[in-house]
CSV table of C-alpha atoms and ligand atoms in Angstrom, one decimal:
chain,number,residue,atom,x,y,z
D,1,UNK,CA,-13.5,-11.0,6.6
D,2,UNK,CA,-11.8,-7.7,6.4
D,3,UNK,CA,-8.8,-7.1,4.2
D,4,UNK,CA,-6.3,-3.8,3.8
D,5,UNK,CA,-6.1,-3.1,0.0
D,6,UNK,CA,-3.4,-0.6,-0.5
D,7,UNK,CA,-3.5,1.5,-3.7
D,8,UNK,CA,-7.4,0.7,-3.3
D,9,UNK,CA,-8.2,4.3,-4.9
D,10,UNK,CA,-6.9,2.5,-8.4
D,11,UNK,CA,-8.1,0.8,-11.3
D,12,UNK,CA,-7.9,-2.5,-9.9
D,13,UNK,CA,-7.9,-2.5,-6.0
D,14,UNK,CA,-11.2,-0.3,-6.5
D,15,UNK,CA,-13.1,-3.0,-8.5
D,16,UNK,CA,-11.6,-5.7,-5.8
D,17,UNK,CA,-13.2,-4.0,-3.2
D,18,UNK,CA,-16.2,-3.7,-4.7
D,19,UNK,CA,-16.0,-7.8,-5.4
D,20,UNK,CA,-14.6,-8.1,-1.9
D,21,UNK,CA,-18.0,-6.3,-0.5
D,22,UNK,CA,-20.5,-8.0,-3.6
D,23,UNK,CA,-19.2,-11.0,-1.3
D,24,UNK,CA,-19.7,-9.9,1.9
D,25,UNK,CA,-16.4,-9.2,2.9
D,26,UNK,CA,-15.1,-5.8,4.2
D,27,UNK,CA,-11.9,-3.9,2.5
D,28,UNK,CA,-9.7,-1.3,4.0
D,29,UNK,CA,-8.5,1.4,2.1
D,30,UNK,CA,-4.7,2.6,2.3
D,31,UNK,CA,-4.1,5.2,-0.7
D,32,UNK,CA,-2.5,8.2,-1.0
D,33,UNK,CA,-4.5,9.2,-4.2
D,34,UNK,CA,-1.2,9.6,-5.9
D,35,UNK,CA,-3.1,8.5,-9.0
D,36,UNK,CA,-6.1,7.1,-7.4
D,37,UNK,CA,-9.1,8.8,-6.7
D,38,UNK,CA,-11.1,9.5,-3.8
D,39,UNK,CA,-14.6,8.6,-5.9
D,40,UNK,CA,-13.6,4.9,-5.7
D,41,UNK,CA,-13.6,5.3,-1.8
D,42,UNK,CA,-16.9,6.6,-0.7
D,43,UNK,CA,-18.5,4.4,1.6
D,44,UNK,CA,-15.8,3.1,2.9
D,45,UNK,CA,-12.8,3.0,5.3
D,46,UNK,CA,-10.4,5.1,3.7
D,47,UNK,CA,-7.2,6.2,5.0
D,48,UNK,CA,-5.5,8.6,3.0
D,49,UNK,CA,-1.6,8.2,2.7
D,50,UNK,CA,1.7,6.5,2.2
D,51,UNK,CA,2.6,2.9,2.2
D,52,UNK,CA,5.8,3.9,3.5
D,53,UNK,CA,4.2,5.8,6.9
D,54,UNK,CA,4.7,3.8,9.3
D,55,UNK,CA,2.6,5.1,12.1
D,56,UNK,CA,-0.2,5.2,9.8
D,57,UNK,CA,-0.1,1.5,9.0
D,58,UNK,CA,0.5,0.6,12.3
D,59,UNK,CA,-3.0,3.1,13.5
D,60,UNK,CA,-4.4,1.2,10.4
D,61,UNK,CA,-4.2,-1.7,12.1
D,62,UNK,CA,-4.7,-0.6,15.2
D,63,UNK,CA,-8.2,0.3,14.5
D,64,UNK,CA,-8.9,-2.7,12.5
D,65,UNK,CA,-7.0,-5.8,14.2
D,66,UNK,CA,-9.4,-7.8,12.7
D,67,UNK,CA,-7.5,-7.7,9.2
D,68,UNK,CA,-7.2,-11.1,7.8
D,69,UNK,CA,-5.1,-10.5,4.8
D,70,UNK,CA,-3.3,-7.1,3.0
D,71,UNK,CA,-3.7,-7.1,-1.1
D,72,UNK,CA,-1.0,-4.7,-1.8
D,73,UNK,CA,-1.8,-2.9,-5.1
D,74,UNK,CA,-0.4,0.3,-4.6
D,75,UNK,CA,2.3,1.0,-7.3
D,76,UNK,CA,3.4,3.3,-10.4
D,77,UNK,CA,2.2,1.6,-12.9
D,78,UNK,CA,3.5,3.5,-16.0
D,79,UNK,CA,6.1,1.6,-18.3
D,80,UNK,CA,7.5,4.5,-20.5
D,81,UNK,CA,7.1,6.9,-17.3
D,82,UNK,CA,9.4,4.5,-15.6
D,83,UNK,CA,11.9,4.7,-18.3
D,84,UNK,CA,12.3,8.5,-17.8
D,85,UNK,CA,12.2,8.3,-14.1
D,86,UNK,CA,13.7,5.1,-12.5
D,87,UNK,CA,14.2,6.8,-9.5
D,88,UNK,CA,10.9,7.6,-8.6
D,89,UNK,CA,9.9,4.1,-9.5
D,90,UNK,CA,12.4,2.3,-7.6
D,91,UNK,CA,11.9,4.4,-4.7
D,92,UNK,CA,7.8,4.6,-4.9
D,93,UNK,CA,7.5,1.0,-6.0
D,94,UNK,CA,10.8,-1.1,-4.2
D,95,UNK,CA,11.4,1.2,-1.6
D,96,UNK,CA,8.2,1.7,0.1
D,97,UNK,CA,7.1,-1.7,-0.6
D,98,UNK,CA,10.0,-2.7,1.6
D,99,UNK,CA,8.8,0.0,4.5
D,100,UNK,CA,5.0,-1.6,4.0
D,101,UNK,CA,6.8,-5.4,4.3
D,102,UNK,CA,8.0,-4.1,7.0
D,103,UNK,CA,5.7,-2.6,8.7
D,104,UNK,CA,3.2,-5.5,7.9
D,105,UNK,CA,5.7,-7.6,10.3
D,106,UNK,CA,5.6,-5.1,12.9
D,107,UNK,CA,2.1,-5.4,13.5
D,108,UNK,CA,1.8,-9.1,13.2
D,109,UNK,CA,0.3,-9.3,9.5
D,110,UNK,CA,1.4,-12.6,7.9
D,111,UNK,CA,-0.9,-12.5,4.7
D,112,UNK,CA,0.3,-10.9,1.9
D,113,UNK,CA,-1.4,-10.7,-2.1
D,114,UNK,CA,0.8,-9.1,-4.3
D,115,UNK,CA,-0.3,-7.7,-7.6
D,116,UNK,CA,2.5,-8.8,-9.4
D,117,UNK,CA,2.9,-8.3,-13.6
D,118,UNK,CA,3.5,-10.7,-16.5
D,119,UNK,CA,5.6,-8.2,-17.9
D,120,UNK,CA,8.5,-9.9,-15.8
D,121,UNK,CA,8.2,-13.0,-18.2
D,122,UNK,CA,10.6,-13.5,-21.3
D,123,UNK,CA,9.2,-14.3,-24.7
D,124,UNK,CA,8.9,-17.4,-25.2
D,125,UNK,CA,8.4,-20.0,-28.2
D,126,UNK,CA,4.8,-20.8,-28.7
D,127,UNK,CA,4.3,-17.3,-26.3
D,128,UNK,CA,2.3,-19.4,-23.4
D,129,UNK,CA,3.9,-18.9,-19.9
D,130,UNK,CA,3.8,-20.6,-17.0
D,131,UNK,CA,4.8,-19.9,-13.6
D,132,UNK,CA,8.2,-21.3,-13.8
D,133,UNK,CA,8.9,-19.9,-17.4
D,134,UNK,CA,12.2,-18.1,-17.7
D,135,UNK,CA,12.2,-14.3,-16.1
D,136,UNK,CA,13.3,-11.0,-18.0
D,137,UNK,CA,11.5,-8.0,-17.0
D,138,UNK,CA,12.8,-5.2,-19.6
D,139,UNK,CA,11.5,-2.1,-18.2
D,140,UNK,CA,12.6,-0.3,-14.9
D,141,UNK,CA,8.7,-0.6,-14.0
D,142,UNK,CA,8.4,-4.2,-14.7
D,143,UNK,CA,12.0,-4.6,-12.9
D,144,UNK,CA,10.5,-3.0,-10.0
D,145,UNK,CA,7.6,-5.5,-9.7
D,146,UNK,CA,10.6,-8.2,-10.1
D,147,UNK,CA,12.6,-6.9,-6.8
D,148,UNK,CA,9.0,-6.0,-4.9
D,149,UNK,CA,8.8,-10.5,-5.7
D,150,UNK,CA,11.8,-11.2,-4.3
D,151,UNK,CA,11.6,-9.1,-1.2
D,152,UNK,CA,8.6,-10.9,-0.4
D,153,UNK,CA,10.0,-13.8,-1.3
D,154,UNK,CA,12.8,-13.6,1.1
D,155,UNK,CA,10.7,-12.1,3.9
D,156,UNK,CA,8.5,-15.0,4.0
D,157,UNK,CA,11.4,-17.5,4.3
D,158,UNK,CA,12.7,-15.3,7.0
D,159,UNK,CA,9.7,-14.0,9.0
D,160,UNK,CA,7.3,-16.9,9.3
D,161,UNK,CA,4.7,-14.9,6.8
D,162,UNK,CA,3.0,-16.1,3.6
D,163,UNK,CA,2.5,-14.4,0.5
D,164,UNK,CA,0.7,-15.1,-3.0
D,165,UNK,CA,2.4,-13.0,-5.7
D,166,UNK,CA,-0.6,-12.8,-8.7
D,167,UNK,CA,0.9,-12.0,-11.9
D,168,UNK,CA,-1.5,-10.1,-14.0
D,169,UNK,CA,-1.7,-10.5,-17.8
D,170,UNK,CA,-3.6,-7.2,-19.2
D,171,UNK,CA,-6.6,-6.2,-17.4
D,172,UNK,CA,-9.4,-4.8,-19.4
D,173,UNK,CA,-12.7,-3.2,-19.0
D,174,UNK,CA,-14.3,-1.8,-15.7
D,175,UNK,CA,-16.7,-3.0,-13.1
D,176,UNK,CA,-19.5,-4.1,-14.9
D,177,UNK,CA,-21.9,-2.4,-12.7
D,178,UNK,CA,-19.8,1.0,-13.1
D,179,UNK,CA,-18.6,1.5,-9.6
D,180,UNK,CA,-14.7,1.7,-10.9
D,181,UNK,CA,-12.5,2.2,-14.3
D,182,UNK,CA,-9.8,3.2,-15.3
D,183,UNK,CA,-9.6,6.4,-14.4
D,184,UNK,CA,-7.0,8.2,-16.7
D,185,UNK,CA,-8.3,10.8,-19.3
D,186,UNK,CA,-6.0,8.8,-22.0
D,187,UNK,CA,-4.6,5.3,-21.9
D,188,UNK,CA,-1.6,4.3,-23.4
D,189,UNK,CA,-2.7,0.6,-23.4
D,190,UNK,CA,-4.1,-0.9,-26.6
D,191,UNK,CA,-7.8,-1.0,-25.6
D,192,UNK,CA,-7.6,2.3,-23.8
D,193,UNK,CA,-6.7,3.9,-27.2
D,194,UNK,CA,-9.2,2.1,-29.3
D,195,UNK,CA,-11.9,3.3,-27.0
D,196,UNK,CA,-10.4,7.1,-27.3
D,197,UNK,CA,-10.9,6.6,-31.1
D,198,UNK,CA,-14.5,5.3,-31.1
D,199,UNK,CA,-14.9,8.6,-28.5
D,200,UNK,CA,-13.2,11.2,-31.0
D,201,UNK,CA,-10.4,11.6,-28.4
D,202,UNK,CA,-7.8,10.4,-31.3
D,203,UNK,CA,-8.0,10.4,-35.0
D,204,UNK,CA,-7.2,6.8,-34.8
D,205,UNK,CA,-5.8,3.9,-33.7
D,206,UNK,CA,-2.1,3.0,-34.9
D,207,UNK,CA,-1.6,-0.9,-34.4
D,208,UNK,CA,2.6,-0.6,-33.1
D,209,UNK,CA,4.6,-3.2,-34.8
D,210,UNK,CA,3.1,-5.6,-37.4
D,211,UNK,CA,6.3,-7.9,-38.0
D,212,UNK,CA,6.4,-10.0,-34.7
D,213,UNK,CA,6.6,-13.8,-35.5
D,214,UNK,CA,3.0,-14.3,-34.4
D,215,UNK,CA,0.1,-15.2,-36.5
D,216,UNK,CA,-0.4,-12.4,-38.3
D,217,UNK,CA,2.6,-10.1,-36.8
D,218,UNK,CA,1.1,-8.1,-34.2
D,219,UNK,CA,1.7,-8.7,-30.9
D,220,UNK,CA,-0.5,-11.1,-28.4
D,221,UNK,CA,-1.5,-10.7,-25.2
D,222,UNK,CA,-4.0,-12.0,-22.9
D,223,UNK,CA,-6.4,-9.6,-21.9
D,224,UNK,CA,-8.4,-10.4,-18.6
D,225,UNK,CA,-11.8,-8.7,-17.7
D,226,UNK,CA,-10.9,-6.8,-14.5
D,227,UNK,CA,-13.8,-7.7,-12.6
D,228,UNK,CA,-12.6,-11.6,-13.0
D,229,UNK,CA,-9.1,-10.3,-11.9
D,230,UNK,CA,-10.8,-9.1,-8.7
D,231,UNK,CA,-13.4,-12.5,-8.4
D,232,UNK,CA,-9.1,-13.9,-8.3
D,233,UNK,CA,-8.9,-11.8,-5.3
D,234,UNK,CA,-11.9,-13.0,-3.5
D,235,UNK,CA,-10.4,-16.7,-4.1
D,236,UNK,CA,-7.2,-15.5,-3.3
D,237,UNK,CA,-7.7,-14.4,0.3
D,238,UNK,CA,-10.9,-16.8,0.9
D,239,UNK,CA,-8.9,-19.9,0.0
D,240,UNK,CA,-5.2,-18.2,1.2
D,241,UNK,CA,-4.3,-20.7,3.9
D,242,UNK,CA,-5.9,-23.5,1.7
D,243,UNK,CA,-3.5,-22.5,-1.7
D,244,UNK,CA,-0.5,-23.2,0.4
D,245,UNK,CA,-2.0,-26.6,1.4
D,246,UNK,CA,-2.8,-27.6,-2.2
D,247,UNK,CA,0.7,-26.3,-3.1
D,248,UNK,CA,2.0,-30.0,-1.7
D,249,UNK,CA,5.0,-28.6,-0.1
D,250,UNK,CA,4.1,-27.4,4.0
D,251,UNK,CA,7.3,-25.5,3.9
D,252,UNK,CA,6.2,-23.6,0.9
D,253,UNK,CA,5.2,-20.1,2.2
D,254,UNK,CA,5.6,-18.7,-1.2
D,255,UNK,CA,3.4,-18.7,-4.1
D,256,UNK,CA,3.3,-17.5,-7.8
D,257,UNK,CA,0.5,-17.7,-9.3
D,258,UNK,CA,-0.7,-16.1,-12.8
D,259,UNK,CA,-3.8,-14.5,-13.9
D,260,UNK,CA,-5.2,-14.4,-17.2
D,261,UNK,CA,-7.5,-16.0,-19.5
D,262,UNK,CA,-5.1,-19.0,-20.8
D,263,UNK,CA,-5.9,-17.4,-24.3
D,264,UNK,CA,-4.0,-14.9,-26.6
D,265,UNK,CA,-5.0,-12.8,-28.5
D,266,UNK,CA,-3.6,-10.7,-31.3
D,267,UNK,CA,-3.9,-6.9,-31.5
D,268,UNK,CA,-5.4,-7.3,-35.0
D,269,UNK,CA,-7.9,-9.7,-33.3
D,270,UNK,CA,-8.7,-7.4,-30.5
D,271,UNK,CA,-9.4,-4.5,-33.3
D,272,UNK,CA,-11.8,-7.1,-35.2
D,273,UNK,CA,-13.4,-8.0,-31.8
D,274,UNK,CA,-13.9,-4.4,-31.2
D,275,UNK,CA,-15.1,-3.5,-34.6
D,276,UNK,CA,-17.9,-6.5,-34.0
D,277,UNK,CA,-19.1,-5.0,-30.7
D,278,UNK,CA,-19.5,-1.0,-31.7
D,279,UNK,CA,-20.9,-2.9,-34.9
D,280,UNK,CA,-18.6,-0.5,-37.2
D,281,UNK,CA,-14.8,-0.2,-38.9
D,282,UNK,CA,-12.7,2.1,-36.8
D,283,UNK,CA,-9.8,4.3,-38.5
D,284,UNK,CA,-6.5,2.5,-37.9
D,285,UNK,CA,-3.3,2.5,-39.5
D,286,UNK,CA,-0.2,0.2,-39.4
D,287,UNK,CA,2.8,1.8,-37.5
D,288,UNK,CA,6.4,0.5,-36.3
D,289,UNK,CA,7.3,-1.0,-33.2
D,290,UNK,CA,7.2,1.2,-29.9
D,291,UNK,CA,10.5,0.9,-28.1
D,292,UNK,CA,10.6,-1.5,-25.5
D,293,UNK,CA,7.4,-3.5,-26.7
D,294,UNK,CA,7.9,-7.1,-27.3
D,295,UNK,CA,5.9,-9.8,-28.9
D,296,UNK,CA,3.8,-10.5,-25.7
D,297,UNK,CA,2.8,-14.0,-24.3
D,298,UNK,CA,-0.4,-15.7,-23.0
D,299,UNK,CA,-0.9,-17.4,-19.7
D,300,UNK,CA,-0.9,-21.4,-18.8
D,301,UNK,CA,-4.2,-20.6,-16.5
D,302,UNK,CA,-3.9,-24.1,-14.8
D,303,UNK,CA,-2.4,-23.2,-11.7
D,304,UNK,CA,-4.6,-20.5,-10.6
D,305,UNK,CA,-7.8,-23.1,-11.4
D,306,UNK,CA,-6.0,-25.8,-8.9
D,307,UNK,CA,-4.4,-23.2,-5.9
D,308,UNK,CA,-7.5,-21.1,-6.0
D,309,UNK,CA,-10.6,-22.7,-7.9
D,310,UNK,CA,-10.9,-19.8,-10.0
D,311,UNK,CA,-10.6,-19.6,-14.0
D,312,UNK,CA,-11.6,-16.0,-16.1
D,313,UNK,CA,-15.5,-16.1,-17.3
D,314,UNK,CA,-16.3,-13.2,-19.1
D,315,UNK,CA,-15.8,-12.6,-22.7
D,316,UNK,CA,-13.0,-10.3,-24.4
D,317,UNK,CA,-16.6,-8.3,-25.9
D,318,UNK,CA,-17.4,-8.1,-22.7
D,319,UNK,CA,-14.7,-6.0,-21.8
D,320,UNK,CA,-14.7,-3.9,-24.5
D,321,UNK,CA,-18.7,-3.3,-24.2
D,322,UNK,CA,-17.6,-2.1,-20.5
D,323,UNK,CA,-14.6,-0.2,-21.1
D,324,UNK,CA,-16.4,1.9,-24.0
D,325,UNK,CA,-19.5,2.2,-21.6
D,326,UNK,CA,-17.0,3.5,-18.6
D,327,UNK,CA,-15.4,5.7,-21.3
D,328,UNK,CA,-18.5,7.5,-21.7
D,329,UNK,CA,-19.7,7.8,-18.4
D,330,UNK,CA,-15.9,8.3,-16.6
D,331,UNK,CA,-16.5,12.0,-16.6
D,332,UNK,CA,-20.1,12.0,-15.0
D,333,UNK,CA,-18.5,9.9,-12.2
D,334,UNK,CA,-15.0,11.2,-11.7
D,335,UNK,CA,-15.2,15.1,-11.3
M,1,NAD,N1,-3.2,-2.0,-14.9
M,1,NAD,C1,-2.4,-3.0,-15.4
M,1,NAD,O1,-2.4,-3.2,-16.6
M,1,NAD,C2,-1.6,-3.9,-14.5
M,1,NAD,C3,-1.0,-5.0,-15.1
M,1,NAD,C4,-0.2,-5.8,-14.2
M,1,NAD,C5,-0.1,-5.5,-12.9
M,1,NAD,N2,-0.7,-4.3,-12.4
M,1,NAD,C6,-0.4,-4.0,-11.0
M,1,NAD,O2,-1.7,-3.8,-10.3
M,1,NAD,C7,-1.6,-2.8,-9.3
M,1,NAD,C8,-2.7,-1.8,-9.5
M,1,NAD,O3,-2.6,-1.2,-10.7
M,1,NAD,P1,-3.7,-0.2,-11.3
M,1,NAD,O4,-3.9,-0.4,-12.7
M,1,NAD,O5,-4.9,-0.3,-10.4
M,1,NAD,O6,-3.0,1.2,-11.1
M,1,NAD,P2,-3.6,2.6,-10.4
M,1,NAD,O7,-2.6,3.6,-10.7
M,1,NAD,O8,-5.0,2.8,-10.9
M,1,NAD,O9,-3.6,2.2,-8.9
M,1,NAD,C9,-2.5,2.3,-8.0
M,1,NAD,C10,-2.9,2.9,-6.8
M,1,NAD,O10,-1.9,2.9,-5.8
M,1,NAD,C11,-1.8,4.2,-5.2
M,1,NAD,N3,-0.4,4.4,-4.7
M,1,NAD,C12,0.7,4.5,-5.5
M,1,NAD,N4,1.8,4.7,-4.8
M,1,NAD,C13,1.3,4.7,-3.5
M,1,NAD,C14,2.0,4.9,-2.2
M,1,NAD,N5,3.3,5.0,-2.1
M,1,NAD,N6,1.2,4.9,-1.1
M,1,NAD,C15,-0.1,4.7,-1.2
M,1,NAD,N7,-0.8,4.6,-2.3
M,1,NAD,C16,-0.1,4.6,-3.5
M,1,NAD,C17,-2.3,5.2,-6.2
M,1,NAD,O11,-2.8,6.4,-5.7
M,1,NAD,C18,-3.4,4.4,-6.9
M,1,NAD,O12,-4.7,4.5,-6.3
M,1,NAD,C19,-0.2,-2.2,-9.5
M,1,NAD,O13,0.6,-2.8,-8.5
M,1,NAD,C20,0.3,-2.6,-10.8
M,1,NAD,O14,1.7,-2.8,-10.9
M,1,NAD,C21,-1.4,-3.5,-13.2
């Protein structure tokens, strides 16, 4: 089947169109390379621009009617950026969705995959969310994933559409055969800076806040490979009309579903995990809190094993092993 991936120049839409293909399926590119890259395209039908044109979306579509499903990825993704710029985010992230939603209607699209972001959840005791687990999204970035949900929310009860909204926990590592990683020089991301130690990027690796009322006071998160994230994707638009079947209620036409590995895992963990794959200490200190930061949570992985038959496979090591391996070969790849 063929399916529109928009933001498909990034991190993760590029490794889900590589699953998509590894399956035999056929993605569609919409990206206007605002922080994507035109690598991650090659070989593929690309169209270069905003989610917000309309005319391109509607040529889009007029060149490919056979589109089964969009996955709309495209998004600023940056948490402290959004902090210092809300308007840009609102307008990039809420604004243009709502164009795309739009648009999408227009041209008779009715299956939508969000990538939505666990960073809507509240803390909560025990740190294990559901789907149905009290909402409190603290930055303007995670806020904007929040209103991008309920927009497609409330065009699905009103326009006869369907859409899955996948909350993410934290994506890690790259596609394991090293078509697509992150592609930022620097991450700000807990993983991304323990690889930037172990490349002499940074002098070392300051775990941020070591008095959170978890196991051993740093915070937990649950850390998904991101080529499982995309094997979600496959599931997702495979098995999209039969995850609204299995969701009981015919009149549903709305679905939340998380992804993550059902486990948590503490930063002080992921540093010993890392530290027993590159088989050697790394220089880290113990630092404050980061503004904004919050104890973290896990996910309750049950639902997306019963809506879409899919459950995380691959190891924490694993991602590490591949996000230090796309660490030192991002450069040969991305010019
Ligand atoms: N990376 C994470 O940790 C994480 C966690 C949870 C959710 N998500 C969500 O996953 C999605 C993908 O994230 P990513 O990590 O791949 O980020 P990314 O920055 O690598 O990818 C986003 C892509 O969207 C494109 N884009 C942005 N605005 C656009 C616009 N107006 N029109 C067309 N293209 C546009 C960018 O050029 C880029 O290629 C985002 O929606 C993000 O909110 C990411």
């Amino acid at each position: 089947m063929k399916i529109l991936i928009t933001g498909g120049a990034g991190y993760i839409g590029s490794t889900i169109a590589s699953a998509l293909e590894d399956a035999g399926h056929t993605p569609v590119i919409l990206d206007s390379l605002v922080t994507g890259r035109a690598e991650f395209t090659r070989g593929r039908a690309f169209y270069k621009g905003d989610i917000a044109d309309r005319a391109l979306v509607k040529k889009v579509f007029a060149e490919h009617p056979d589109i089964f499903a969009v996955i709309h990825c495209a998004a600023l993704i940056v948490v402290p950026e959004s902090t210092e710029k809300p308007y840009e985010y609102y307008r990039e992230n809420v604004g243009k969705s709502l164009e795309l939603f739009n648009s999408l209607k227009e041209v008779g699209s009715k299956r939508l995959v969000f990538s939505s972001s666990a960073s809507i959840y509240d803390v909560v005791p025990g740190f294990m969310v559901t789907e149905d687990a009290p909402l409190k999204p603290t930055s303007p970035y995670a806020r904007t994933k929040f209103m991008m949900e309920m927009i497609l929310r409330d065009f699905c009860a009103a326009y006869g559409s369907r859409g899955i909204a996948l909350r993410y926990f934290n994506p890690i590592g790259a596609d394991p055969q090293m078509r697509s990683g992150l592609q930022l020089e620097t991450s700000t991301h807990a993983l991304g800076r323990l690889v930037d130690v172990q490349l002499g990027k940074i002098p070392e690796f300051t775990i941020t806040g070591t008095d959170y009322p978890t196991r051993d006071g740093t915070g937990i998160r649950d850390y998904i490979h991101v080529w499982d994230l995309a094997q979600a994707h496959v599931r997702a638009v495979e098995g999209f009309d039969d995850a609204f079947q299995k969701a009981g209620n015919p009149a549903d036409n709305y679905l939340v579903i998380n992804l993550g590995t059902g486990r948590g895992v503490t930063v002080r963990e992921l540093v010993t995990a890392f530290e027993k794959v590159t088989g050697q200490p790394i220089h880290k200190s113990d630092g404050p809190r980061r503004p904004g930061d919050t104890a973290g949570s896990f996910c309750s992985a049950d639902t997306a094993k019963r809506m879409l038959g899919w459950q995380a496979e691959l190891s924490i090591e694993q991602g590490i092993s591949d996000a230090l391996k796309w660490g030192e070969m991002r450069g040969r790849i991305l010019k």
